[in-house]
mmCIF file of C-alpha atoms and ligand atoms in Angstrom:
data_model
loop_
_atom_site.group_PDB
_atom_site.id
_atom_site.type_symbol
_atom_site.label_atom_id
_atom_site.label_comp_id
_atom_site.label_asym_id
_atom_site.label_seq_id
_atom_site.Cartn_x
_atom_site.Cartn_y
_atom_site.Cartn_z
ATOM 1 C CA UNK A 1 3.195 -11.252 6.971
ATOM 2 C CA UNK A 2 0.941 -8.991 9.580
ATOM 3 C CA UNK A 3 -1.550 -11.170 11.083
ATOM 4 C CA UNK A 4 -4.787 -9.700 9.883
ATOM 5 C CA UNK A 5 -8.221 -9.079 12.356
ATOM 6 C CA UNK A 6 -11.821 -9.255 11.220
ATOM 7 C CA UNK A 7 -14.838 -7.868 12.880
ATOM 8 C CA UNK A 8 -17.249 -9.787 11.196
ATOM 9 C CA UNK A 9 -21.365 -8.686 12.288
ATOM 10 C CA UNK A 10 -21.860 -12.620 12.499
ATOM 11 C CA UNK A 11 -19.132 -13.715 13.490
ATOM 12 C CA UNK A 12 -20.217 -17.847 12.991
ATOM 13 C CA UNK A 13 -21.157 -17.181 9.477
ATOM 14 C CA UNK A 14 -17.858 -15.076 8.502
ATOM 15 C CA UNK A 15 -15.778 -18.057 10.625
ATOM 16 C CA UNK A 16 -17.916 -20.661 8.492
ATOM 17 C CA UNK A 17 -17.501 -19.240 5.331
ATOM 18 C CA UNK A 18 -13.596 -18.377 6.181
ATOM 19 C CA UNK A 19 -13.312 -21.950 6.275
ATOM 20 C CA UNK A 20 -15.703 -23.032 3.068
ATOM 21 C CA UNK A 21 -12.993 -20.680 1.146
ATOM 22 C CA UNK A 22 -9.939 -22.629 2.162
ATOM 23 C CA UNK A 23 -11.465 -25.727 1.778
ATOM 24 C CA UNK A 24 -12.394 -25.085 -2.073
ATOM 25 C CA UNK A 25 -9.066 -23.545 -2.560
ATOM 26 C CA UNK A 26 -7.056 -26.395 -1.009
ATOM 27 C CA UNK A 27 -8.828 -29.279 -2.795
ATOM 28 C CA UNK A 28 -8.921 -27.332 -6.242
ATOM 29 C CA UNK A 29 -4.846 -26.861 -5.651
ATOM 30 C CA UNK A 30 -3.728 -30.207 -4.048
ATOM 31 C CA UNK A 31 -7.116 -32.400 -3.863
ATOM 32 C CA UNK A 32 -7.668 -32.267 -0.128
ATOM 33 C CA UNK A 33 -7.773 -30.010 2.486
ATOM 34 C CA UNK A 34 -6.385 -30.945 5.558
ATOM 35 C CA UNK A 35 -7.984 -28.722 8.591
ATOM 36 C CA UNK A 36 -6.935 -28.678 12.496
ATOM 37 C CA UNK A 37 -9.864 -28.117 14.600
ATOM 38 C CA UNK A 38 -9.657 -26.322 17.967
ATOM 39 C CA UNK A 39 -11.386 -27.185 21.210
ATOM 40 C CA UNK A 40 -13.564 -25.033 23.447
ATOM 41 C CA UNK A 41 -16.512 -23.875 23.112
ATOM 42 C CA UNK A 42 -16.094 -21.621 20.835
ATOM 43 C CA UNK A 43 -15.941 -23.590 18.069
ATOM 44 C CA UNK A 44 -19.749 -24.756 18.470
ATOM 45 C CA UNK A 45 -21.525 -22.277 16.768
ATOM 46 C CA UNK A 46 -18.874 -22.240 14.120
ATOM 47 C CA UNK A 47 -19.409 -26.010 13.916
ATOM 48 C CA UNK A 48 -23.093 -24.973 13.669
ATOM 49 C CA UNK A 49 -22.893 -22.887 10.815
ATOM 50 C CA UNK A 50 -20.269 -24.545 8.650
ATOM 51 C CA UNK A 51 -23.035 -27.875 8.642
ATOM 52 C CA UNK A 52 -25.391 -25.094 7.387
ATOM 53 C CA UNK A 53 -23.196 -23.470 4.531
ATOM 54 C CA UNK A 54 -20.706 -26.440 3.660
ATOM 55 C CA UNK A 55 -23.121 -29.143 3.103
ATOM 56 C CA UNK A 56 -22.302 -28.910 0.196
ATOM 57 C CA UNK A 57 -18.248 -29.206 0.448
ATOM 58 C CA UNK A 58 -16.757 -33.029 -1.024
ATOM 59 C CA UNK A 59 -16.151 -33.654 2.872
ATOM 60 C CA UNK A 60 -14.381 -36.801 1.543
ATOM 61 C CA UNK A 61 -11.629 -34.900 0.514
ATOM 62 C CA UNK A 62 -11.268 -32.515 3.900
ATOM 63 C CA UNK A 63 -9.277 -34.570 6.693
ATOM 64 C CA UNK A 64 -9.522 -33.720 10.083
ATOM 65 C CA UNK A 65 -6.640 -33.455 12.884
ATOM 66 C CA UNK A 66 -6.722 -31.723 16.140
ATOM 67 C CA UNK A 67 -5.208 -28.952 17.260
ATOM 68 C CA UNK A 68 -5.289 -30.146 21.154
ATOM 69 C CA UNK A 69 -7.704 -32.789 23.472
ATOM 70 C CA UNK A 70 -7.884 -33.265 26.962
ATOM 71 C CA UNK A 71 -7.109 -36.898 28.078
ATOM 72 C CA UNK A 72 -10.295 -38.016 28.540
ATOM 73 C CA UNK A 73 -12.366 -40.647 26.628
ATOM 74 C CA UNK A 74 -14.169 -39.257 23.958
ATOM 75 C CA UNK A 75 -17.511 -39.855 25.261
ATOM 76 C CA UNK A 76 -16.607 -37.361 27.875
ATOM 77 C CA UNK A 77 -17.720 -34.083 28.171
ATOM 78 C CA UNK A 78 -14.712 -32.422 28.251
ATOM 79 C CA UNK A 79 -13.841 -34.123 24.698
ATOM 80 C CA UNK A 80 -12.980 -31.710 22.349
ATOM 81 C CA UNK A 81 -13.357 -34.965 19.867
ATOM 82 C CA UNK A 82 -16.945 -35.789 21.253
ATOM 83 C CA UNK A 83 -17.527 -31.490 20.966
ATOM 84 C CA UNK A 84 -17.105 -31.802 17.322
ATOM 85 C CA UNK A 85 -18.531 -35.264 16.460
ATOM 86 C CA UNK A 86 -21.816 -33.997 18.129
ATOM 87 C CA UNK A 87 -21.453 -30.501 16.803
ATOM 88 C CA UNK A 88 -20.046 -31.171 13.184
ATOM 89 C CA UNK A 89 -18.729 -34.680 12.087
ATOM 90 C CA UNK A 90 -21.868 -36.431 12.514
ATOM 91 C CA UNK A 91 -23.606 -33.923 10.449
ATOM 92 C CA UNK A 92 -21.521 -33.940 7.404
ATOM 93 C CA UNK A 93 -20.616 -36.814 5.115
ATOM 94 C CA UNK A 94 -17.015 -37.226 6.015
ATOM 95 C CA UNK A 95 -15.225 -40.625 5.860
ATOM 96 C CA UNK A 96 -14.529 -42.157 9.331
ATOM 97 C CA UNK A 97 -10.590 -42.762 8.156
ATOM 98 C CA UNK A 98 -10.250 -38.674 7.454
ATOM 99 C CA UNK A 99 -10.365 -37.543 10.904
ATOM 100 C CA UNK A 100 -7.617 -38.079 12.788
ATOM 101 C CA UNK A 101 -8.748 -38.506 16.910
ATOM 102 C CA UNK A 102 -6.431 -38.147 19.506
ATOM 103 C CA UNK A 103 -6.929 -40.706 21.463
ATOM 104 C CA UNK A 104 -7.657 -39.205 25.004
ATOM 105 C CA UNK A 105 -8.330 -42.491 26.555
ATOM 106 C CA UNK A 106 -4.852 -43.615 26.573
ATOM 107 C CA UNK A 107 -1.860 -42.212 28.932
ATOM 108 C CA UNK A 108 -1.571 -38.982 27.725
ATOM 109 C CA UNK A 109 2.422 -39.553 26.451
ATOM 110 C CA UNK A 110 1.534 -42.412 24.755
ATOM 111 C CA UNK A 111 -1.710 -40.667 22.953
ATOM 112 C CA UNK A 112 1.184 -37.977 22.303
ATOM 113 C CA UNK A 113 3.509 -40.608 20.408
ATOM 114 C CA UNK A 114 0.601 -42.265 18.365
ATOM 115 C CA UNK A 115 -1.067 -38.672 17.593
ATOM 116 C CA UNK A 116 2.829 -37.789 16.103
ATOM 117 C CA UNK A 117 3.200 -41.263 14.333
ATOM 118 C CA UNK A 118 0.250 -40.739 12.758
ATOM 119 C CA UNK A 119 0.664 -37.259 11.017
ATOM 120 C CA UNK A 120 4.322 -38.198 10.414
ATOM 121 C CA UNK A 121 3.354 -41.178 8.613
ATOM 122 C CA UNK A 122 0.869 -38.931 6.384
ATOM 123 C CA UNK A 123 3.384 -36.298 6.020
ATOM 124 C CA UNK A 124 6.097 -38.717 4.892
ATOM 125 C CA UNK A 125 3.696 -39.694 2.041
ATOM 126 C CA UNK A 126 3.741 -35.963 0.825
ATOM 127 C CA UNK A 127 7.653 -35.675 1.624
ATOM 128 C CA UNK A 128 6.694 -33.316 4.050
ATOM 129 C CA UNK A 129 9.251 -32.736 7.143
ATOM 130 C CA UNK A 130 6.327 -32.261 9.301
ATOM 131 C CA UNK A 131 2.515 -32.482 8.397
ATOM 132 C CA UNK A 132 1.240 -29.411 6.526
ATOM 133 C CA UNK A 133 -2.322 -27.994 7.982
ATOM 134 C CA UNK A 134 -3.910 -25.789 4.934
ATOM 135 C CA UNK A 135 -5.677 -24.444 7.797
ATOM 136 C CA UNK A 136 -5.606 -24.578 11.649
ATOM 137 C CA UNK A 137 -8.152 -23.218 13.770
ATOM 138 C CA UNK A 138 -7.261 -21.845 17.403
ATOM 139 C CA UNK A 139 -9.089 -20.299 20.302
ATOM 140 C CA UNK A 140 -7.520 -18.165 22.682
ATOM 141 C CA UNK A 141 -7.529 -18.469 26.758
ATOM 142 C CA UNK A 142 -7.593 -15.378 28.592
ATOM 143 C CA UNK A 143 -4.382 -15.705 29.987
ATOM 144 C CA UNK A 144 -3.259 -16.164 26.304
ATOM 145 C CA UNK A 145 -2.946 -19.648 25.792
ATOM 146 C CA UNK A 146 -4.036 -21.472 22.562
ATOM 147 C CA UNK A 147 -4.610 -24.899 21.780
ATOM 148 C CA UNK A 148 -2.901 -26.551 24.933
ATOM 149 C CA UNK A 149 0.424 -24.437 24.817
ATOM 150 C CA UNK A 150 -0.172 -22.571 28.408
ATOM 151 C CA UNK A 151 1.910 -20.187 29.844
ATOM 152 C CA UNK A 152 5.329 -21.180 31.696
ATOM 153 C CA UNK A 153 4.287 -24.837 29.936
ATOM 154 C CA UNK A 154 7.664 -26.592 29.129
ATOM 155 C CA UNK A 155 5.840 -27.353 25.825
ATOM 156 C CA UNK A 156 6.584 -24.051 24.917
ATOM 157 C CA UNK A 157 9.950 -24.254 24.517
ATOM 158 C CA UNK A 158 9.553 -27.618 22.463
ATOM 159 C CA UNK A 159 11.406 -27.283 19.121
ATOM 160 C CA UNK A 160 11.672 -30.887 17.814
ATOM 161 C CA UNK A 161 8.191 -32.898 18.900
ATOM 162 C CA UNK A 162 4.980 -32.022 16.903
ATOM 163 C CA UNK A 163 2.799 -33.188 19.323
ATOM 164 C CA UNK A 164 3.900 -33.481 23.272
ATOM 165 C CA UNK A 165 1.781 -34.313 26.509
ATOM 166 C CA UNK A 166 1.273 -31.228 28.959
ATOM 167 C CA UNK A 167 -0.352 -30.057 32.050
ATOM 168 C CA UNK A 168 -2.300 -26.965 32.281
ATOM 169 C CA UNK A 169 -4.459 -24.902 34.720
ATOM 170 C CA UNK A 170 -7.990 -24.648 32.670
ATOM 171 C CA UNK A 171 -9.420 -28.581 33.702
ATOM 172 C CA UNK A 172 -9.186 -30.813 33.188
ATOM 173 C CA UNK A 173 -5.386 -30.480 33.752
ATOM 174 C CA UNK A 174 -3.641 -33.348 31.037
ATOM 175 C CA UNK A 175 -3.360 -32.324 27.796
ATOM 176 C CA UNK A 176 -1.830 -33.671 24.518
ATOM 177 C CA UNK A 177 -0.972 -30.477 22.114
ATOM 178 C CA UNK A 178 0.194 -29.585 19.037
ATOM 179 C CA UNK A 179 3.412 -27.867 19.326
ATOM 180 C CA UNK A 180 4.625 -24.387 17.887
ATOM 181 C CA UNK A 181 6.403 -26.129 15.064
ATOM 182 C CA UNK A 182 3.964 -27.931 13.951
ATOM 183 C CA UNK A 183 1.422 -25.315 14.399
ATOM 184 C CA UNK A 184 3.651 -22.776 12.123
ATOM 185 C CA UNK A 185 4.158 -25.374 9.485
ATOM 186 C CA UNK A 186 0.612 -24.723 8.649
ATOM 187 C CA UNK A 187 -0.498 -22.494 5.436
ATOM 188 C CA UNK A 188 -2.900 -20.706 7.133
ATOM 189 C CA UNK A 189 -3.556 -19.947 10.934
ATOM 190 C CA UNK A 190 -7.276 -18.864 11.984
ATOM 191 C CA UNK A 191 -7.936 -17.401 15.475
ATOM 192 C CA UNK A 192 -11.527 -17.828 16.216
ATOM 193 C CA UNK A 193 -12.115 -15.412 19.421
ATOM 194 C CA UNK A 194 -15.483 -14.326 21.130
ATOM 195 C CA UNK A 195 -16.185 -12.360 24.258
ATOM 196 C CA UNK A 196 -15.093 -8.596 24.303
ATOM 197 C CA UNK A 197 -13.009 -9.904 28.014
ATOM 198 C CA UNK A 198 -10.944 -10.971 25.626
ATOM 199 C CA UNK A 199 -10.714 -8.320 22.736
ATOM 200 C CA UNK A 200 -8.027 -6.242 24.716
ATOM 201 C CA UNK A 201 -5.860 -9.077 24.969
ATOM 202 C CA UNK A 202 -6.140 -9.795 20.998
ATOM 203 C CA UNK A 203 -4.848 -6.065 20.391
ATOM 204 C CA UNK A 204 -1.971 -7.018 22.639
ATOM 205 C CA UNK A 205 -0.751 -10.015 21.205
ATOM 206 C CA UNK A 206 -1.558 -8.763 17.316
ATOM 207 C CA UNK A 207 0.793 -5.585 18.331
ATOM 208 C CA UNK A 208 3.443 -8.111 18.670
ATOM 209 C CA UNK A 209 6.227 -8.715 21.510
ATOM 210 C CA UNK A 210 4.108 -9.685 23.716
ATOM 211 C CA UNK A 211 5.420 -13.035 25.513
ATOM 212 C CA UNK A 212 1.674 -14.569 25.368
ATOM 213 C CA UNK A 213 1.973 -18.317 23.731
ATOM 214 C CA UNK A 214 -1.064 -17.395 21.191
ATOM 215 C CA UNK A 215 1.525 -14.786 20.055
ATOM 216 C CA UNK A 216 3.965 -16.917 18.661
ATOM 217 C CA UNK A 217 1.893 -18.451 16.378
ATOM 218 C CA UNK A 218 3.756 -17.627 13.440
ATOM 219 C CA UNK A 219 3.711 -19.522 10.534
ATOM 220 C CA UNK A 220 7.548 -19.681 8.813
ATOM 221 C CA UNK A 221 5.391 -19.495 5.313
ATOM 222 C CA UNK A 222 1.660 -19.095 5.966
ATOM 223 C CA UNK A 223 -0.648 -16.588 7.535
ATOM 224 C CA UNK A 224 -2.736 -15.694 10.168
ATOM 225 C CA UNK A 225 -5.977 -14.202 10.488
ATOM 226 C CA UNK A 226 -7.832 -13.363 13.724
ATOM 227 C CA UNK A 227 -11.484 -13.363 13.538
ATOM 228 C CA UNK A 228 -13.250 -11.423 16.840
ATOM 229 C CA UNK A 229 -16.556 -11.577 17.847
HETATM 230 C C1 6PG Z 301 -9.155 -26.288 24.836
HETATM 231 C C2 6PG Z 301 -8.813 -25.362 23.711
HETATM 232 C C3 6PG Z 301 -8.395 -24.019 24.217
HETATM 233 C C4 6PG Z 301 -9.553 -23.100 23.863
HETATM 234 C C5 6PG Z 301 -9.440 -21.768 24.554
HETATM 235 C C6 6PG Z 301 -10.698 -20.937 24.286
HETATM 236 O O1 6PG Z 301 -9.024 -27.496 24.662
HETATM 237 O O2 6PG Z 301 -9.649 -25.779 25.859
HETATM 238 O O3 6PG Z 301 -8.040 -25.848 22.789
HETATM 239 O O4 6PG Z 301 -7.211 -23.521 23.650
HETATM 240 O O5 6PG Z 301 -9.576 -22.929 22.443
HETATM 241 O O6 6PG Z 301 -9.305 -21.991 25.943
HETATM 242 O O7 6PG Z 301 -11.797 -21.652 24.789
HETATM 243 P P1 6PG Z 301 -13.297 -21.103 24.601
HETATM 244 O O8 6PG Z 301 -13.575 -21.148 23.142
HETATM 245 O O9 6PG Z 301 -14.147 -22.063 25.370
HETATM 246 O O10 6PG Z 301 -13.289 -19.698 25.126
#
């Protein structure tokens, strides 16, 4: 399926409401909706305006994961955790147990392993070979990483773990990511991109063949959609 790009004019609103729609359709088809977050900044205003439009959502049926953290505490800045508890979970009404933290405070393999236990043992409930995002949200570096998958990364070539330990060059440097396979066991796959830097680099990768790691995104049985701002 061609990944699809949206212009939106706000492109908060259309990245908000993007997300309101899979959320309704999710818990109306399986009674939850289970929805990666990505880190960044990006995500803030989209945080921003999904408090405004999805107050109304049953939040206790959405659970939370994350699509990447840096291996810090979560009371540090660089948190992508302590990014969206200021910017989103503390504003909605969503049970403590639904959202999954990676726990940046510990070594980052070991916050690796417990991150992986963790969705494995929810995905075993569902019979699931590897936990099943209805949506994941990713942002997109402009040397074309996305979550923590950098390039020349060794966690690119990972084709068994669902969540690894990595290094990168954006700081800080340690890293626990979600890996290509679990990222493209997920149903849906939303790119959430601002600053027209980046815009050529989106036309790249959506042409295909490029060797960018946002590129092979590609969910065996889902879709992806690129929103631009
Ligand atoms: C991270 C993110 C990373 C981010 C992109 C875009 O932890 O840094 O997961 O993949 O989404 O670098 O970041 P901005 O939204 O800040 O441009």
């Amino acid at each position: 399926m061609s990944p699809i790009i949206l212009r939106p004019a706000d492109f908060a609103a259309a990245a908000a409401q993007l997300i309101i729609d899979h959320a309704r359709a999710a818990i109306a088809e399986r009674g939850l909706f289970r929805l990666a977050l990505s880190g960044g900044n990006t995500p803030r205003a989209v945080h921003a305006q999904l408090v405004r439009l999805g107050a109304e959502l049953p939040w206790n049926r959405v659970q939370i994961t994350f699509g990447d953290e840096r291996c810090v505490p979560p009371e540090h800045a660089d948190s992508n955790f302590g990014m969206a508890r200021e910017t989103l979970l503390n504003a909605v009404a969503i049970p403590a147990g639904n959202v999954f933290r990676i726990r940046g405070e510990l070594a980052p393999e070991d916050a690796a392993r417990e991150y992986e236990d963790k969705l494995a043992a929810f995905a075993s409930r569902l019979r699931e070979p590897r936990y099943v995002h209805d949506l994941v949200l990713l942002g997109l570096g402009e040397d074309g990483h996305t979550a923590s998958l950098f390039p020349g990364s060794p966690a690119l070539d990972e084709t068994v773990r669902n969540v690894v330990a990595t290094t990168g060059p954006k700081p800080p440097p340690q890293r626990v990511t979600m890996t290509f396979p679990l990222l493209n066991a997920a149903r849906h796959v939303a790119f959430l991109v601002t600053g027209a830097g980046k815009h050529p680099l989106v036309e790249e990768i959506v042409a295909g063949g490029s060797a960018h790691p946002a590129g092979r995104v590609q969910p065996e049985n889902g879709a992806v959609t690129w929103l631009v701002g």
